[in-house]
Short mmCIF file of C-alpha atoms in Angstrom, two decimals:
data_model
loop_
_atom_site.label_atom_id
_atom_site.label_comp_id
_atom_site.label_asym_id
_atom_site.label_seq_id
_atom_site.Cartn_x
_atom_site.Cartn_y
_atom_site.Cartn_z
CA MET A 299 65.64 86.98 92.95
CA ALA A 300 69.10 87.89 91.24
CA THR A 301 68.94 87.30 87.61
CA VAL A 302 71.93 86.59 85.31
CA GLU A 303 73.28 89.71 83.36
CA SER A 304 75.38 89.15 80.36
CA GLY A 305 79.08 88.03 81.10
CA GLN A 306 77.92 86.96 84.70
CA THR A 307 77.84 83.25 85.56
CA ALA A 308 74.74 81.48 87.13
CA GLU A 309 77.16 80.71 90.25
CA ALA A 310 77.91 84.50 90.62
CA ALA A 311 74.36 85.43 90.17
CA GLN A 312 73.32 83.36 93.17
CA ARG A 313 75.71 85.25 95.41
CA THR A 314 74.80 89.03 94.17
CA PRO A 315 74.22 90.79 97.11
CA GLU A 316 70.93 92.30 97.93
CA ARG A 317 70.75 96.25 97.36
CA GLY A 318 71.39 97.63 101.14
CA SER A 319 73.72 94.82 102.17
CA ALA A 320 76.86 96.24 104.38
CA PRO A 321 79.54 97.13 102.35
CA VAL A 322 82.74 96.01 103.37
CA ILE A 323 85.00 98.09 101.22
CA THR A 324 84.12 101.79 100.52
CA VAL A 325 86.27 103.86 98.18
CA ARG A 326 85.20 107.33 97.42
CA GLY A 327 87.13 109.83 94.92
CA ALA A 328 90.19 108.03 95.50
CA ARG A 329 93.15 110.07 94.35
CA ALA A 330 96.97 108.70 94.80
CA THR A 331 100.33 109.47 93.36
CA LEU A 332 103.68 107.91 92.92
CA GLY A 333 106.20 110.24 93.17
CA ALA A 334 104.93 112.96 90.94
CA ARG A 335 103.05 110.63 88.89
CA PRO A 336 99.07 110.34 89.44
CA VAL A 337 97.97 106.90 89.76
CA LEU A 338 94.44 107.04 91.23
CA ARG A 339 92.39 109.96 89.54
CA GLY A 340 89.34 109.86 91.83
CA ILE A 341 88.02 106.30 91.72
CA ASP A 342 84.92 105.06 93.49
CA LEU A 343 84.61 101.29 94.58
CA THR A 344 82.32 99.63 96.55
CA VAL A 345 82.74 95.81 97.64
CA HIS A 346 79.55 94.18 99.90
CA SER A 347 79.83 91.57 102.37
CA GLY A 348 80.20 88.06 100.47
CA GLU A 349 81.03 89.71 97.08
CA VAL A 350 83.72 88.64 94.83
CA VAL A 351 84.95 91.63 93.01
CA ALA A 352 87.72 91.52 90.23
CA LEU A 353 90.04 94.75 89.44
CA LEU A 354 91.35 94.57 85.54
CA GLY A 355 93.25 96.73 83.54
CA ALA A 356 96.48 97.08 81.74
CA ASN A 357 99.81 97.39 83.44
CA GLY A 358 100.27 100.92 85.27
CA SER A 359 96.30 101.30 85.37
CA GLY A 360 96.43 101.58 88.94
CA LYS A 361 95.15 98.30 89.84
CA SER A 362 97.98 97.28 92.45
CA THR A 363 97.78 100.87 93.97
CA ALA A 364 94.04 100.62 94.41
CA VAL A 365 94.22 97.55 96.65
CA ARG A 366 97.28 98.76 98.41
CA SER A 367 95.32 102.21 99.17
CA VAL A 368 92.90 100.01 100.58
CA ILE A 369 94.94 98.53 103.13
CA GLY A 370 96.55 101.42 104.10
CA GLN A 371 100.05 100.82 102.18
CA VAL A 372 99.45 103.92 99.66
CA PRO A 373 98.46 107.21 101.23
CA LEU A 374 95.53 108.98 99.46
CA THR A 375 96.15 112.46 98.38
CA ASP A 376 92.36 113.21 98.34
CA GLY A 377 89.12 110.82 98.59
CA GLU A 378 88.08 108.43 101.69
CA ILE A 379 88.18 104.68 102.24
CA THR A 380 86.26 102.77 104.72
CA LEU A 381 86.70 99.09 105.98
CA PHE A 382 83.56 97.32 107.73
CA SER A 383 82.02 100.85 107.68
CA THR A 384 84.94 102.25 109.58
CA PRO A 385 87.25 105.00 108.41
CA LEU A 386 90.65 103.46 107.23
CA ARG A 387 92.65 106.14 109.60
CA ARG A 388 90.62 104.65 112.38
CA PHE A 389 90.49 100.94 111.50
CA ARG A 390 92.65 98.59 113.51
CA ASP A 391 90.90 95.17 113.53
CA TRP A 392 93.27 93.88 110.74
CA ALA A 393 92.57 90.21 111.76
CA ARG A 394 89.46 90.81 109.80
CA VAL A 395 91.57 91.35 106.74
CA GLY A 396 93.92 88.50 104.67
CA TYR A 397 96.13 90.32 102.11
CA VAL A 398 97.99 88.45 99.58
CA PRO A 399 100.70 90.59 97.77
CA GLN A 400 102.08 90.26 94.25
CA ARG A 401 104.28 87.39 93.38
CA THR A 402 107.26 87.53 96.06
CA THR A 403 109.26 84.75 97.86
CA ALA A 404 107.25 83.71 100.59
CA ALA A 405 110.32 83.81 103.15
CA SER A 406 111.70 87.08 102.13
CA GLY A 407 115.34 85.72 102.37
CA VAL A 408 114.83 84.25 105.45
CA PRO A 409 115.34 80.42 106.13
CA ALA A 410 111.65 79.08 107.11
CA THR A 411 109.38 76.13 106.55
CA VAL A 412 106.30 76.31 105.02
CA ARG A 413 104.28 75.46 108.35
CA GLU A 414 106.54 78.86 110.05
CA VAL A 415 105.51 81.06 106.80
CA VAL A 416 101.74 80.05 107.61
CA ALA A 417 101.97 80.40 111.29
CA SER A 418 103.00 84.15 110.74
CA GLY A 419 99.56 84.78 109.35
CA ARG A 420 97.79 83.62 112.61
CA LEU A 421 99.71 86.22 115.00
CA SER A 422 97.05 88.82 114.67
CA ARG A 423 95.04 86.15 116.55
CA THR A 424 97.26 84.64 119.09
CA ARG A 425 97.28 85.95 122.95
CA PHE A 426 100.56 87.50 123.92
CA GLY A 427 102.34 85.78 120.88
CA LEU A 428 101.63 82.13 122.17
CA PRO A 429 99.78 79.99 119.67
CA GLY A 430 97.45 77.75 121.33
CA LYS A 431 95.43 74.73 120.15
CA ALA A 432 93.01 76.69 117.80
CA ASP A 433 95.85 78.31 116.05
CA ARG A 434 97.88 75.39 115.24
CA ALA A 435 94.67 73.80 114.06
CA ALA A 436 94.08 76.94 111.61
CA VAL A 437 97.46 76.93 110.44
CA GLU A 438 97.33 73.05 109.55
CA ARG A 439 93.85 73.75 107.86
CA ALA A 440 95.27 76.49 105.81
CA ILE A 441 98.14 74.55 104.64
CA GLU A 442 95.72 71.66 103.62
CA LEU A 443 93.49 74.30 101.72
CA VAL A 444 96.25 75.09 99.40
CA GLY A 445 97.31 71.60 98.94
CA LEU A 446 100.84 71.64 100.65
CA THR A 447 100.41 69.17 103.65
CA ASP A 448 102.77 67.04 102.40
CA ARG A 449 105.70 70.15 102.33
CA ALA A 450 104.69 71.64 105.59
CA LYS A 451 108.03 70.92 107.08
CA ASP A 452 110.00 71.89 103.75
CA SER A 453 111.82 75.07 103.53
CA VAL A 454 110.05 77.51 101.31
CA GLU A 455 113.06 77.90 99.23
CA ALA A 456 112.89 74.66 97.86
CA LEU A 457 109.17 75.48 96.30
CA SER A 458 108.30 76.11 92.92
CA GLY A 459 106.97 79.53 92.05
CA GLY A 460 103.11 78.43 92.22
CA GLN A 461 103.91 76.56 95.57
CA HIS A 462 105.22 79.96 96.84
CA GLN A 463 102.09 81.44 95.85
CA ARG A 464 100.02 79.09 97.58
CA VAL A 465 101.96 79.41 100.85
CA LEU A 466 101.34 83.26 100.92
CA ILE A 467 97.52 82.65 100.26
CA ALA A 468 97.80 79.68 103.07
CA ARG A 469 99.37 82.76 105.33
CA ALA A 470 96.38 85.03 104.53
CA LEU A 471 93.89 82.36 105.28
CA ALA A 472 95.44 81.04 108.51
CA ALA A 473 93.77 84.06 110.28
CA GLY A 474 90.41 83.18 108.90
CA PRO A 475 89.90 86.46 107.30
CA GLU A 476 86.31 87.90 106.80
CA LEU A 477 87.67 89.74 103.86
CA LEU A 478 90.52 88.43 101.43
CA ILE A 479 92.49 90.72 99.05
CA MET A 480 94.83 89.38 96.49
CA ASP A 481 97.05 91.17 94.25
CA GLU A 482 97.55 88.98 91.09
CA PRO A 483 97.46 85.54 93.00
CA MET A 484 97.43 83.60 89.32
CA ALA A 485 100.74 85.67 87.89
CA GLY A 486 103.41 83.06 86.69
CA VAL A 487 101.79 80.25 88.55
CA ASP A 488 101.37 77.02 86.59
CA LEU A 489 98.13 75.49 85.77
CA ALA A 490 98.08 72.94 88.51
CA SER A 491 98.45 75.22 91.02
CA GLN A 492 96.03 77.83 89.37
CA GLU A 493 93.43 75.07 89.52
CA ILE A 494 94.08 74.32 93.56
CA LEU A 495 94.13 78.20 94.06
CA ALA A 496 90.94 78.24 92.30
CA ALA A 497 89.36 75.59 94.65
CA THR A 498 90.63 77.14 97.67
CA LEU A 499 89.13 80.41 96.81
CA ARG A 500 85.98 78.61 96.22
CA GLU A 501 85.98 77.31 99.43
CA GLN A 502 86.53 80.31 100.99
CA VAL A 503 83.63 82.37 98.97
CA ALA A 504 81.09 79.47 99.86
CA ALA A 505 81.81 80.07 103.39
CA GLY A 506 81.03 83.70 102.98
CA THR A 507 84.47 85.50 102.55
CA THR A 508 84.43 88.41 101.09
CA VAL A 509 87.25 88.88 98.12
CA LEU A 510 88.72 91.56 96.22
CA LEU A 511 91.20 90.51 93.36
CA VAL A 512 93.50 92.15 91.28
CA LEU A 513 93.77 89.93 88.10
CA HIS A 514 95.63 89.93 84.59
CA GLU A 515 92.89 87.64 83.03
CA LEU A 516 90.00 85.76 84.80
CA GLY A 517 91.11 82.29 83.94
CA PRO A 518 90.10 79.69 86.34
CA LEU A 519 88.30 82.23 88.52
CA GLU A 520 86.02 83.75 86.27
CA PRO A 521 82.90 81.53 87.69
CA LEU A 522 83.40 82.85 91.13
CA ILE A 523 83.77 86.39 89.87
CA ASP A 524 80.14 88.64 90.65
CA ARG A 525 81.47 92.09 89.26
CA ALA A 526 84.47 93.15 87.47
CA VAL A 527 85.77 96.73 87.91
CA VAL A 528 88.29 97.86 85.08
CA LEU A 529 90.50 100.60 85.53
CA CYS A 530 92.24 102.77 82.84
CA ASP A 531 94.81 105.10 83.16
CA GLY A 532 93.48 105.46 87.17
CA CYS A 533 90.08 105.88 86.36
CA VAL A 534 87.26 103.35 86.41
CA VAL A 535 85.83 102.73 83.10
CA HIS A 536 83.75 99.74 83.84
CA ASP A 537 81.84 98.46 86.82
CA GLY A 538 79.37 95.53 86.46
CA PRO A 539 79.10 92.18 85.04
CA PRO A 540 82.89 90.47 84.11
CA PRO A 541 83.45 91.62 80.31
CA ARG A 542 83.43 88.59 77.96
CA ALA A 543 86.88 87.57 77.14
CA VAL A 544 87.47 86.65 73.61
CA GLY A 545 90.41 84.91 71.41
CA GLN A 546 93.56 83.09 72.90
CA HIS A 547 95.56 84.88 75.30
CA ALA A 548 98.58 83.06 74.13
CA LEU A 549 98.34 83.87 70.77
CA PRO A 550 100.33 87.11 69.18
CA GLY A 551 97.90 89.90 68.83
CA HIS A 552 95.42 88.16 71.15
CA ASP A 553 92.08 89.82 71.96
CA HIS A 554 90.85 91.00 75.48
CA VAL A 555 87.95 92.21 77.07
CA HIS A 556 86.48 95.45 76.23
CA PRO A 557 86.89 97.97 78.83
CA HIS A 558 83.93 99.99 78.65
CA ALA A 559 81.03 97.41 78.02
CA ALA A 560 80.41 93.87 78.76
CA GLY A 561 79.83 91.48 75.90
CA GLU A 562 82.03 93.46 73.47
CA PRO A 563 85.42 92.43 72.34
CA LEU A 564 88.27 94.80 71.50
CA ARG A 565 91.62 94.19 70.18
CA THR A 566 93.60 96.55 72.76
CA GLY A 567 95.52 94.46 74.72
CA LEU A 568 93.90 95.67 77.57
CA LEU A 569 94.96 93.34 80.10
CA THR A 570 98.43 92.79 78.76
#
């Protein structure tokens, strides 16, 4: 039976995978550079089936590079990554993976409705590019999950920043992924949208989806997090229960989590 460790919620403890459960993501000795600058310096990371793992760290610590390496957008200079026990270089079953990039415009300058953008996330599941009844139902369900049913026919250009983010998440959910990777899903999102996104993610986790999140701070997602992996200068400095956040984030000189041990506050601005 799982025990509740320091800094870990009872909800997260109930989902803690048993030892030996199948890893969905395995990263070993990953090194990567951007230009001539080393960004990842030999990180190890394992995410098991059904687990919710948060990547935390300061800007420039390597969080986004790490998740982009996992989906093959950033090549490694050394190390190995496997998805669903398949080496990344041979992995082709991308319908099993949903990816939500850092905050961007959902339509990328191309006029499109909410429904059209979300439907594009279903293409990996359609046969010959022709959506069927199940595809249309999955798109409507994804739009409903993020609370945008009443805006489905609207242009994404008319949406707020938080609604844009919800469209991107719906697009990733439309394919029914087993693994959901999200890069700063709460960044610049209003509180109402944060709560909707947290509720959406809670439903996905309850259904067994494995989740890897890059986060600036845990916020409303904290009850869902099983493990936190903290990066500092391209290295893993903590892997375990989420460190305990202290103080008020919005105040000058605010406190943040300690990068080395859960439960110990440190005034470093680690997550700024």
